[in-house]
Amino acid sequence: MKSEVKAQNLDIKAVFHPEELKGYIFIEGKESVIRDLASDLRHLRGIIDNEVGVDQIEKYLSEEQEDIKIEEGDEVEVIGGAFKGENAKVKRVDDTNREITIELLDAAVPIPTTVDVDMVRKKSS
């Protein structure tokens, strides 16, 4: 969802999925944009149309970003976006922007592609 918001430049301020609240996603933004975004979600059972104050979800928030555990040379599987399901090799890691540059392993001509670090999963050795 994060990559879709970014790619389509949607008027969404925040997307938040607390692990402790399975099945819930909190989205901050314009209501019509939220409804359009939610309509593309598979397995969506409904929308709870209530405002939630920060004080109500504050205990689920953390200011720390998870460290990127992917390094140059690692083999990864793309788990989202246009190349979903493809295997790739990491060519560069950009910690600041949380992006990595990959080259698809099965491509006839390897072309470097930059993706969000959340769009890949490191393959087990």
PDB file of C-alpha atoms in Angstrom:
ATOM      1  CA  MET A   1       0.000   0.000   0.000  1.00  0.00           C
ATOM      2  CA  LYS A   2       2.868   2.335   0.866  1.00  0.00           C
ATOM      3  CA  SER A   3       4.419   1.937  -2.578  1.00  0.00           C
ATOM      4  CA  GLU A   4       1.053   2.529  -4.289  1.00  0.00           C
ATOM      5  CA  VAL A   5       0.540   5.761  -2.329  1.00  0.00           C
ATOM      6  CA  LYS A   6       4.038   6.864  -3.309  1.00  0.00           C
ATOM      7  CA  ALA A   7       3.777   5.804  -6.964  1.00  0.00           C
ATOM      8  CA  GLN A   8       0.396   7.457  -7.542  1.00  0.00           C
ATOM      9  CA  ASN A   9       1.283  10.503  -5.418  1.00  0.00           C
ATOM     10  CA  LEU A  10      -1.980  10.106  -3.488  1.00  0.00           C
ATOM     11  CA  ASP A  11      -3.132  12.652  -0.883  1.00  0.00           C
ATOM     12  CA  ILE A  12      -2.398  10.291   2.026  1.00  0.00           C
ATOM     13  CA  LYS A  13      -0.474  11.628   5.020  1.00  0.00           C
ATOM     14  CA  ALA A  14       0.162   8.320   6.844  1.00  0.00           C
ATOM     15  CA  VAL A  15      -0.522   4.591   6.686  1.00  0.00           C
ATOM     16  CA  PHE A  16      -0.114   2.676   9.917  1.00  0.00           C
ATOM     17  CA  HIS A  17      -0.502  -1.053  10.629  1.00  0.00           C
ATOM     18  CA  PRO A  18       0.136  -1.967  14.268  1.00  0.00           C
ATOM     19  CA  GLU A  19       1.219  -5.596  14.590  1.00  0.00           C
ATOM     20  CA  GLU A  20      -0.731  -5.907  17.841  1.00  0.00           C
ATOM     21  CA  LEU A  21      -4.029  -5.102  16.063  1.00  0.00           C
ATOM     22  CA  LYS A  22      -4.262  -7.790  13.418  1.00  0.00           C
ATOM     23  CA  GLY A  23      -6.525  -6.896  10.526  1.00  0.00           C
ATOM     24  CA  TYR A  24      -6.515  -3.135  11.105  1.00  0.00           C
ATOM     25  CA  ILE A  25      -4.885  -0.439   9.011  1.00  0.00           C
ATOM     26  CA  PHE A  26      -5.080   3.223  10.019  1.00  0.00           C
ATOM     27  CA  ILE A  27      -4.945   5.718   7.155  1.00  0.00           C
ATOM     28  CA  GLU A  28      -4.681   9.486   7.496  1.00  0.00           C
ATOM     29  CA  GLY A  29      -5.823  11.493   4.509  1.00  0.00           C
ATOM     30  CA  LYS A  30      -8.746  12.740   2.501  1.00  0.00           C
ATOM     31  CA  GLU A  31     -11.781  10.437   2.866  1.00  0.00           C
ATOM     32  CA  SER A  32     -12.439  10.002  -0.862  1.00  0.00           C
ATOM     33  CA  VAL A  33      -8.790   9.080  -1.501  1.00  0.00           C
ATOM     34  CA  ILE A  34      -8.834   6.612   1.400  1.00  0.00           C
ATOM     35  CA  ARG A  35     -11.967   4.933   0.007  1.00  0.00           C
ATOM     36  CA  ASP A  36     -10.385   4.660  -3.471  1.00  0.00           C
ATOM     37  CA  LEU A  37      -7.212   3.171  -1.986  1.00  0.00           C
ATOM     38  CA  ALA A  38      -9.185   0.743   0.183  1.00  0.00           C
ATOM     39  CA  SER A  39     -11.273  -0.418  -2.777  1.00  0.00           C
ATOM     40  CA  ASP A  40      -8.111  -1.937  -4.295  1.00  0.00           C
ATOM     41  CA  LEU A  41      -7.364  -4.043  -1.191  1.00  0.00           C
ATOM     42  CA  ARG A  42      -8.075  -7.748  -1.410  1.00  0.00           C
ATOM     43  CA  HIS A  43      -9.822  -9.374   1.540  1.00  0.00           C
ATOM     44  CA  LEU A  44     -11.150  -6.022   2.791  1.00  0.00           C
ATOM     45  CA  ARG A  45     -14.159  -6.645   4.985  1.00  0.00           C
ATOM     46  CA  GLY A  46     -15.134  -3.066   5.609  1.00  0.00           C
ATOM     47  CA  ILE A  47     -14.177   0.421   6.594  1.00  0.00           C
ATOM     48  CA  ILE A  48     -14.690   1.804  10.083  1.00  0.00           C
ATOM     49  CA  ASP A  49     -15.432   5.429   9.354  1.00  0.00           C
ATOM     50  CA  ASN A  50     -14.393   6.949  12.691  1.00  0.00           C
ATOM     51  CA  GLU A  51     -11.689   9.431  13.485  1.00  0.00           C
ATOM     52  CA  VAL A  52      -9.015   8.087  15.802  1.00  0.00           C
ATOM     53  CA  GLY A  53      -6.992  10.441  17.953  1.00  0.00           C
ATOM     54  CA  VAL A  54      -3.246  10.096  18.243  1.00  0.00           C
ATOM     55  CA  ASP A  55      -3.688   9.513  21.986  1.00  0.00           C
ATOM     56  CA  GLN A  56      -5.664   6.339  21.159  1.00  0.00           C
ATOM     57  CA  ILE A  57      -2.915   4.784  19.017  1.00  0.00           C
ATOM     58  CA  GLU A  58       0.128   6.381  20.634  1.00  0.00           C
ATOM     59  CA  LYS A  59       1.069   3.167  22.451  1.00  0.00           C
ATOM     60  CA  TYR A  60       1.511   1.442  19.067  1.00  0.00           C
ATOM     61  CA  LEU A  61       3.781   4.123  17.606  1.00  0.00           C
ATOM     62  CA  SER A  62       7.542   3.902  17.595  1.00  0.00           C
ATOM     63  CA  GLU A  63       9.942   6.532  16.303  1.00  0.00           C
ATOM     64  CA  GLU A  64      12.579   3.979  15.408  1.00  0.00           C
ATOM     65  CA  GLN A  65      12.807   2.780  11.840  1.00  0.00           C
ATOM     66  CA  GLU A  66      13.842  -0.793  11.343  1.00  0.00           C
ATOM     67  CA  ASP A  67      17.429  -1.132  10.140  1.00  0.00           C
ATOM     68  CA  ILE A  68      17.899  -2.367   6.602  1.00  0.00           C
ATOM     69  CA  LYS A  69      19.253  -5.898   6.864  1.00  0.00           C
ATOM     70  CA  ILE A  70      20.002  -6.203   3.170  1.00  0.00           C
ATOM     71  CA  GLU A  71      23.506  -5.673   1.826  1.00  0.00           C
ATOM     72  CA  GLU A  72      25.135  -5.369  -1.589  1.00  0.00           C
ATOM     73  CA  GLY A  73      25.473  -8.762  -3.232  1.00  0.00           C
ATOM     74  CA  ASP A  74      22.502 -10.321  -1.419  1.00  0.00           C
ATOM     75  CA  GLU A  75      19.943 -12.245  -3.427  1.00  0.00           C
ATOM     76  CA  VAL A  76      16.370 -11.087  -2.829  1.00  0.00           C
ATOM     77  CA  GLU A  77      12.862 -11.911  -3.970  1.00  0.00           C
ATOM     78  CA  VAL A  78      10.692  -9.018  -5.105  1.00  0.00           C
ATOM     79  CA  ILE A  79       7.436  -9.215  -3.098  1.00  0.00           C
ATOM     80  CA  GLY A  80       5.560  -6.247  -4.557  1.00  0.00           C
ATOM     81  CA  GLY A  81       5.251  -3.998  -7.558  1.00  0.00           C
ATOM     82  CA  ALA A  82       5.782  -4.723 -11.239  1.00  0.00           C
ATOM     83  CA  PHE A  83       8.511  -7.327 -10.657  1.00  0.00           C
ATOM     84  CA  LYS A  84       6.683  -9.295  -7.938  1.00  0.00           C
ATOM     85  CA  GLY A  85       7.899 -12.901  -7.777  1.00  0.00           C
ATOM     86  CA  GLU A  86      11.207 -12.185  -9.539  1.00  0.00           C
ATOM     87  CA  ASN A  87      14.616 -12.946  -8.036  1.00  0.00           C
ATOM     88  CA  ALA A  88      17.238 -10.227  -8.060  1.00  0.00           C
ATOM     89  CA  LYS A  89      20.708  -9.314  -6.843  1.00  0.00           C
ATOM     90  CA  VAL A  90      21.269  -6.178  -4.731  1.00  0.00           C
ATOM     91  CA  LYS A  91      23.687  -3.750  -6.373  1.00  0.00           C
ATOM     92  CA  ARG A  92      23.360  -0.740  -4.026  1.00  0.00           C
ATOM     93  CA  VAL A  93      21.706   0.093  -0.688  1.00  0.00           C
ATOM     94  CA  ASP A  94      20.505   3.629   0.102  1.00  0.00           C
ATOM     95  CA  ASP A  95      19.913   3.704   3.883  1.00  0.00           C
ATOM     96  CA  THR A  96      18.776   7.331   3.891  1.00  0.00           C
ATOM     97  CA  ASN A  97      15.893   6.856   1.443  1.00  0.00           C
ATOM     98  CA  ARG A  98      15.295   3.191   2.387  1.00  0.00           C
ATOM     99  CA  GLU A  99      15.765   2.151  -1.243  1.00  0.00           C
ATOM    100  CA  ILE A 100      17.871  -0.483  -2.949  1.00  0.00           C
ATOM    101  CA  THR A 101      19.065  -0.882  -6.522  1.00  0.00           C
ATOM    102  CA  ILE A 102      18.582  -4.390  -7.882  1.00  0.00           C
ATOM    103  CA  GLU A 103      19.233  -6.317 -11.073  1.00  0.00           C
ATOM    104  CA  LEU A 104      16.790  -9.075 -12.009  1.00  0.00           C
ATOM    105  CA  LEU A 105      18.526 -12.443 -12.264  1.00  0.00           C
ATOM    106  CA  ASP A 106      16.332 -13.869 -15.029  1.00  0.00           C
ATOM    107  CA  ALA A 107      16.487 -10.789 -17.263  1.00  0.00           C
ATOM    108  CA  ALA A 108      18.233 -11.218 -20.633  1.00  0.00           C
ATOM    109  CA  VAL A 109      19.866  -7.814 -20.146  1.00  0.00           C
ATOM    110  CA  PRO A 110      20.353  -6.843 -16.492  1.00  0.00           C
ATOM    111  CA  ILE A 111      18.990  -3.329 -15.986  1.00  0.00           C
ATOM    112  CA  PRO A 112      19.462  -1.689 -12.571  1.00  0.00           C
ATOM    113  CA  THR A 113      16.117  -0.837 -10.970  1.00  0.00           C
ATOM    114  CA  THR A 114      15.612   1.111  -7.741  1.00  0.00           C
ATOM    115  CA  VAL A 115      12.844  -0.107  -5.409  1.00  0.00           C
ATOM    116  CA  ASP A 116      11.695   0.564  -1.857  1.00  0.00           C
ATOM    117  CA  VAL A 117      13.420  -1.763   0.612  1.00  0.00           C
ATOM    118  CA  ASP A 118       9.982  -2.971   1.781  1.00  0.00           C
ATOM    119  CA  MET A 119       9.336  -4.369  -1.715  1.00  0.00           C
ATOM    120  CA  VAL A 120      11.910  -7.155  -1.345  1.00  0.00           C
ATOM    121  CA  ARG A 121      12.661 -10.008   0.999  1.00  0.00           C
ATOM    122  CA  LYS A 122      16.115 -11.464   1.518  1.00  0.00           C
ATOM    123  CA  LYS A 123      16.349 -15.035   0.276  1.00  0.00           C
ATOM    124  CA  SER A 124      17.321 -17.695   2.791  1.00  0.00           C
ATOM    125  CA  SER A 125      20.840 -19.011   2.343  1.00  0.00           C
TER     126      SER A 125
END
